[in-house]
Amino acid sequence: MADKSFNAFAMAQQQFDAVAEQLGLDDGTRNLLRNPDREFHFNIPVKMDDGTTEVFRGFRVQHNDARGPNKGGIRFHPQETVDTVRALATWMTWKCAVVDIPLGGGKGGVICDPHNLSMREQEQICRGWVRQVGKAVGPIQDVPAPDVMTNGQHMLWMMDEYEKINGGHFPGMITGKPLGMGGSEGRTEATGYGVIYTLREALKRSDVDIAKTTAAFQGFGNVAQFAIELYAQLGGTTICVSSWDQGDQTSYTFKRNSGVDLKELQNMTDRFGGIDKEKAVAAGYEVLPGEDWIKQDVDILMPCALENQVNAETVQDISDQVKFLAEGANGPTTPEADAALQEKGVFTIPDFLCNAGGVTCSYFEQVQCNMNFFWEKEEVLEKLDNIMTRAFHAVADLAETQDVYMRDAAYMIAIQRVAEACRLRGWV
Ligand code: NAD
C-alpha cells in the first residue's frame, strides 16, 4: 500500500515551497525554513540481556526555535529514517505555530523495535539517547516527548539520566511523564480528544449533526483510541478500525456495521495497539485487509497511524459518501492526494492542526512543572478545547475568505508566524 519511494521530508518541503510561493516569502526566509537548523546523528551502544553489545542509531533534529524551545517526540521504530525525523521536526514547527504556543519544532528517533527488546534494554536505549544528545536538549533548549512506541516510562528514564548528568531536578526537560512524576492530567487523551474538538467544529461549520455521522479509523493506538472515545461520547459511530499485526507482519481492518465497542476492542489489544484477530472474530467483528478502512461508506475518515496512507492510488478508493478527513497521524496525505480530495470536495483538517492537542497539552505540562502546581483534568481539557477550537476557526476562516484549501490556510498562518519571529530576531 505504501509507496517505497515516498520521502516524508521531500513532502514536507514540497508543502512548504508551495505556500512560501503563495505568500511571496523572500529567499532568505525560505532557505532558512525549508531545512532544519541542527541535526544530531549518533550511536547508542547497549549491553543486551544475552551479554552481546548492540549499537542502535539515534537522531535528534531541531528544525526551528525562533518562537521558543524546540519541541517534539522521540519515536522508536525499526523503519525510522533521518528524513522521517526531519519531516516530523518541520511539522512540529508549524504545529506549535498554528495553535500559537511559544515553542519551536524538533523530533527524535531511534532505529529499534521495542517488540523485541526487554524493559532493561529499552531503559538503556533511553539513557544512552540522553547521554549522547543531553547537552543540546533541556527545559529551555529542546523538550522531547513520547511518540510512536515510546511512553511515559521511557520519558522518565530519560529525565532521570538528564538529572543525574546535570545534578538537579529538571521536570521541564521532557513531557509526557507519568502522573505524580511531573506529568499532566489529560496528556494521554490530549491528541485524540484534540482531533475530535477540531472535527466537532468542522461539522458545526458544515451544519452536520455529529450524532448522525459514521467514521472509519486507521490505527488503534493512543491517538485513535481517545478519538474514538470522545467521538462516541458526542454520538458518532465508528464502523471500523485497522491495526498492525506483529505476528503476521501485516495490517487488518476490524469492522462492525452497528459500530465498534471501544472497551471491548481495548480488551483484545496489546500495548502497541495491535488487535487480536481471533478474539475479534469471536466477538463478531469482520476481519478485512488492512487497507479496507479507507474504502468504507462512511462520512469521516480518520487516519491515525502512519504517513503516506492517503496517496495518489488510495485516494481513488475513497467513497463519495466521505465528506471529512481528520488527520490524527502526521503526514498521512500526499500532495497528489490533496489535489484529488479538493476535487472530491472533502473537508480536510490538516495533520499539524488536527493532532496539535498532544503538543498543546505538553506545553501545559511544562507550564505546570515550572509552577510546580498541577491542574485538575477538567481545567486541562477546557484549556485544550479552547486553544484547538480557536486555532481551528482561525484556519477555517482564512480558508473561507481567501478561498484556499484548509492545509494551505494552516500553513499560511503557521509560516507567517514563524517567519515574523525570525524577522523580529534579526535572523532574516
Ligand atoms: P501508537 O503507536 O500508539 O499507535 C499506532 C497504531 O497504528 C497502532 O494501533 C498500530 O497497530 C497501528 N498501525 C501501525 N501500522 C499500521 C498499518 N500499516 N495499518 C494500520 N494500522 C497500523 O501511535 P500513536 O501515538 O497513536 O500515533 C499515531 C500517529 O499519530 C503517528 O503518526 C504519530 O506521529 C501521530 N501523533 C501522535 C501524537 C501522540 O500524542 N501520541 C501526537 C501527534 C501526532
PDB file of C-alpha atoms and ligand atoms in Angstrom, residues 1-2 75-77 88 92 95 107 115 145-150 187-192 195 217-225 241-246 250-253 269-275 290-291 293 303-307 309 327-332 351 354-359 362, ligand 1:
ATOM      1  CA  MET A   1       0.000   0.000   0.000  1.00  0.00           C
ATOM      2  CA  ALA A   2       2.735   2.478   0.930  1.00  0.00           C
ATOM      3  CA  ARG A  75       9.956   7.628  18.102  1.00  0.00           C
ATOM      4  CA  PHE A  76      11.199   4.073  18.457  1.00  0.00           C
ATOM      5  CA  HIS A  77      10.695   2.331  15.128  1.00  0.00           C
ATOM      6  CA  LEU A  88       8.297  15.430  11.711  1.00  0.00           C
ATOM      7  CA  MET A  92       6.295  20.377  14.757  1.00  0.00           C
ATOM      8  CA  LYS A  95       2.075  22.709  14.601  1.00  0.00           C
ATOM      9  CA  LYS A 107      11.828  15.457  16.667  1.00  0.00           C
ATOM     10  CA  HIS A 115       8.543  -5.520  20.488  1.00  0.00           C
ATOM     11  CA  ALA A 145       8.099  13.849  24.433  1.00  0.00           C
ATOM     12  CA  PRO A 146       6.687  10.399  23.623  1.00  0.00           C
ATOM     13  CA  ASP A 147       5.753   9.377  20.101  1.00  0.00           C
ATOM     14  CA  VAL A 148       5.162   6.076  18.311  1.00  0.00           C
ATOM     15  CA  MET A 149       6.207   3.176  20.583  1.00  0.00           C
ATOM     16  CA  THR A 150       7.528   5.371  23.407  1.00  0.00           C
ATOM     17  CA  ARG A 187      -1.964  14.294  28.318  1.00  0.00           C
ATOM     18  CA  THR A 188      -2.885  10.718  27.360  1.00  0.00           C
ATOM     19  CA  GLU A 189      -6.225  11.863  25.985  1.00  0.00           C
ATOM     20  CA  ALA A 190      -4.986  15.154  24.511  1.00  0.00           C
ATOM     21  CA  THR A 191      -4.118  14.225  20.923  1.00  0.00           C
ATOM     22  CA  GLY A 192      -7.166  12.036  20.295  1.00  0.00           C
ATOM     23  CA  VAL A 195      -8.701  15.540  16.796  1.00  0.00           C
ATOM     24  CA  PHE A 217     -10.132   4.850  11.550  1.00  0.00           C
ATOM     25  CA  GLN A 218      -6.696   3.685  10.584  1.00  0.00           C
ATOM     26  CA  GLY A 219      -4.760   2.740  13.725  1.00  0.00           C
ATOM     27  CA  PHE A 220      -5.883   1.765  17.192  1.00  0.00           C
ATOM     28  CA  GLY A 221      -3.147   3.321  19.321  1.00  0.00           C
ATOM     29  CA  ASN A 222      -3.072   6.291  21.654  1.00  0.00           C
ATOM     30  CA  VAL A 223      -4.490   8.816  19.194  1.00  0.00           C
ATOM     31  CA  ALA A 224      -7.218   6.623  17.686  1.00  0.00           C
ATOM     32  CA  GLN A 225      -8.474   5.153  20.975  1.00  0.00           C
ATOM     33  CA  VAL A 241     -10.553   0.444  12.844  1.00  0.00           C
ATOM     34  CA  SER A 242      -7.396  -1.028  11.369  1.00  0.00           C
ATOM     35  CA  SER A 243      -4.232  -2.074  13.163  1.00  0.00           C
ATOM     36  CA  TRP A 244      -0.861  -3.735  12.633  1.00  0.00           C
ATOM     37  CA  ASP A 245      -0.483  -7.428  13.372  1.00  0.00           C
ATOM     38  CA  GLN A 246       3.028  -8.045  14.701  1.00  0.00           C
ATOM     39  CA  THR A 250       0.586  -7.066   8.066  1.00  0.00           C
ATOM     40  CA  SER A 251      -2.426  -4.935   8.921  1.00  0.00           C
ATOM     41  CA  TYR A 252      -6.123  -5.785   9.236  1.00  0.00           C
ATOM     42  CA  THR A 253      -9.360  -3.826   9.340  1.00  0.00           C
ATOM     43  CA  THR A 269      -5.420  -5.071  22.049  1.00  0.00           C
ATOM     44  CA  ASP A 270      -1.734  -5.244  23.010  1.00  0.00           C
ATOM     45  CA  ARG A 271       0.199  -2.273  24.396  1.00  0.00           C
ATOM     46  CA  PHE A 272       1.365  -1.358  20.860  1.00  0.00           C
ATOM     47  CA  GLY A 273      -2.211  -1.021  19.554  1.00  0.00           C
ATOM     48  CA  GLY A 274      -2.336  -4.405  17.787  1.00  0.00           C
ATOM     49  CA  ILE A 275      -5.782  -6.078  17.873  1.00  0.00           C
ATOM     50  CA  GLY A 290      -5.644  -3.600   6.359  1.00  0.00           C
ATOM     51  CA  GLU A 291      -6.213  -1.132   3.524  1.00  0.00           C
ATOM     52  CA  TRP A 293     -10.530   1.097   6.266  1.00  0.00           C
ATOM     53  CA  PRO A 303      -6.036   8.204   9.567  1.00  0.00           C
ATOM     54  CA  CYS A 304      -4.324   7.769  12.965  1.00  0.00           C
ATOM     55  CA  ALA A 305      -1.363   5.520  12.214  1.00  0.00           C
ATOM     56  CA  LEU A 306       1.279   6.329   9.609  1.00  0.00           C
ATOM     57  CA  GLU A 307       2.500   8.698   6.897  1.00  0.00           C
ATOM     58  CA  GLN A 309      -1.678   6.435   3.669  1.00  0.00           C
ATOM     59  CA  GLU A 327      -5.727  13.678  10.170  1.00  0.00           C
ATOM     60  CA  GLY A 328      -4.715  12.290  13.562  1.00  0.00           C
ATOM     61  CA  ALA A 329      -1.445  10.925  12.142  1.00  0.00           C
ATOM     62  CA  ASN A 330       1.418  13.087  10.951  1.00  0.00           C
ATOM     63  CA  GLY A 331       1.781  13.288   7.177  1.00  0.00           C
ATOM     64  CA  PRO A 332      -0.943  10.773   6.230  1.00  0.00           C
ATOM     65  CA  ASP A 351      -2.459  16.971  10.483  1.00  0.00           C
ATOM     66  CA  CYS A 354      -5.806  18.324  13.851  1.00  0.00           C
ATOM     67  CA  ASN A 355      -3.298  16.474  16.056  1.00  0.00           C
ATOM     68  CA  ALA A 356      -1.844  19.525  17.830  1.00  0.00           C
ATOM     69  CA  GLY A 357      -3.677  18.614  21.062  1.00  0.00           C
ATOM     70  CA  GLY A 358      -0.735  16.498  22.210  1.00  0.00           C
ATOM     71  CA  VAL A 359       1.863  19.215  21.983  1.00  0.00           C
ATOM     72  CA  SER A 362       2.757  19.040  26.618  1.00  0.00           C
TER      73      SER A 362
HETATM   74  P1  NAD B   1       0.640   4.197  18.640  1.00  0.00           P
HETATM   75  O1  NAD B   1       1.966   3.539  18.492  1.00  0.00           O
HETATM   76  O2  NAD B   1       0.011   4.311  19.977  1.00  0.00           O
HETATM   77  O3  NAD B   1      -0.437   3.509  17.666  1.00  0.00           O
HETATM   78  C1  NAD B   1      -0.207   3.298  16.314  1.00  0.00           C
HETATM   79  C2  NAD B   1      -1.344   2.440  15.789  1.00  0.00           C
HETATM   80  O4  NAD B   1      -1.191   2.302  14.381  1.00  0.00           O
HETATM   81  C3  NAD B   1      -1.363   1.029  16.359  1.00  0.00           C
HETATM   82  O5  NAD B   1      -2.709   0.628  16.581  1.00  0.00           O
HETATM   83  C4  NAD B   1      -0.788   0.171  15.242  1.00  0.00           C
HETATM   84  O6  NAD B   1      -1.262  -1.167  15.257  1.00  0.00           O
HETATM   85  C5  NAD B   1      -1.323   0.935  14.031  1.00  0.00           C
HETATM   86  N1  NAD B   1      -0.611   0.666  12.794  1.00  0.00           N
HETATM   87  C6  NAD B   1       0.713   0.608  12.565  1.00  0.00           C
HETATM   88  N2  NAD B   1       0.950   0.295  11.292  1.00  0.00           N
HETATM   89  C7  NAD B   1      -0.262   0.174  10.697  1.00  0.00           C
HETATM   90  C8  NAD B   1      -0.706  -0.142   9.386  1.00  0.00           C
HETATM   91  N3  NAD B   1       0.160  -0.375   8.394  1.00  0.00           N
HETATM   92  N4  NAD B   1      -2.032  -0.190   9.135  1.00  0.00           N
HETATM   93  C9  NAD B   1      -2.928   0.036  10.125  1.00  0.00           C
HETATM   94  N5  NAD B   1      -2.578   0.329  11.382  1.00  0.00           N
HETATM   95  C10 NAD B   1      -1.257   0.403  11.656  1.00  0.00           C
HETATM   96  O7  NAD B   1       0.839   5.642  17.981  1.00  0.00           O
HETATM   97  P2  NAD B   1       0.020   6.960  18.252  1.00  0.00           P
HETATM   98  O8  NAD B   1       0.670   7.691  19.368  1.00  0.00           O
HETATM   99  O9  NAD B   1      -1.421   6.659  18.283  1.00  0.00           O
HETATM  100  O10 NAD B   1       0.372   7.806  16.930  1.00  0.00           O
HETATM  101  C11 NAD B   1      -0.286   7.569  15.695  1.00  0.00           C
HETATM  102  C12 NAD B   1       0.052   8.699  14.738  1.00  0.00           C
HETATM  103  O11 NAD B   1      -0.305   9.939  15.325  1.00  0.00           O
HETATM  104  C13 NAD B   1       1.521   8.855  14.356  1.00  0.00           C
HETATM  105  O12 NAD B   1       1.602   9.367  13.038  1.00  0.00           O
HETATM  106  C14 NAD B   1       2.025   9.897  15.337  1.00  0.00           C
HETATM  107  O13 NAD B   1       3.180  10.575  14.864  1.00  0.00           O
HETATM  108  C15 NAD B   1       0.822  10.811  15.351  1.00  0.00           C
HETATM  109  N6  NAD B   1       0.751  11.676  16.525  1.00  0.00           N
HETATM  110  C16 NAD B   1       0.751  11.155  17.782  1.00  0.00           C
HETATM  111  C17 NAD B   1       0.660  12.009  18.869  1.00  0.00           C
HETATM  112  C18 NAD B   1       0.558  11.498  20.267  1.00  0.00           C
HETATM  113  O14 NAD B   1       0.440  12.330  21.184  1.00  0.00           O
HETATM  114  N7  NAD B   1       0.551  10.209  20.502  1.00  0.00           N
HETATM  115  C19 NAD B   1       0.621  13.398  18.662  1.00  0.00           C
HETATM  116  C20 NAD B   1       0.599  13.890  17.364  1.00  0.00           C
HETATM  117  C21 NAD B   1       0.670  13.010  16.302  1.00  0.00           C
END
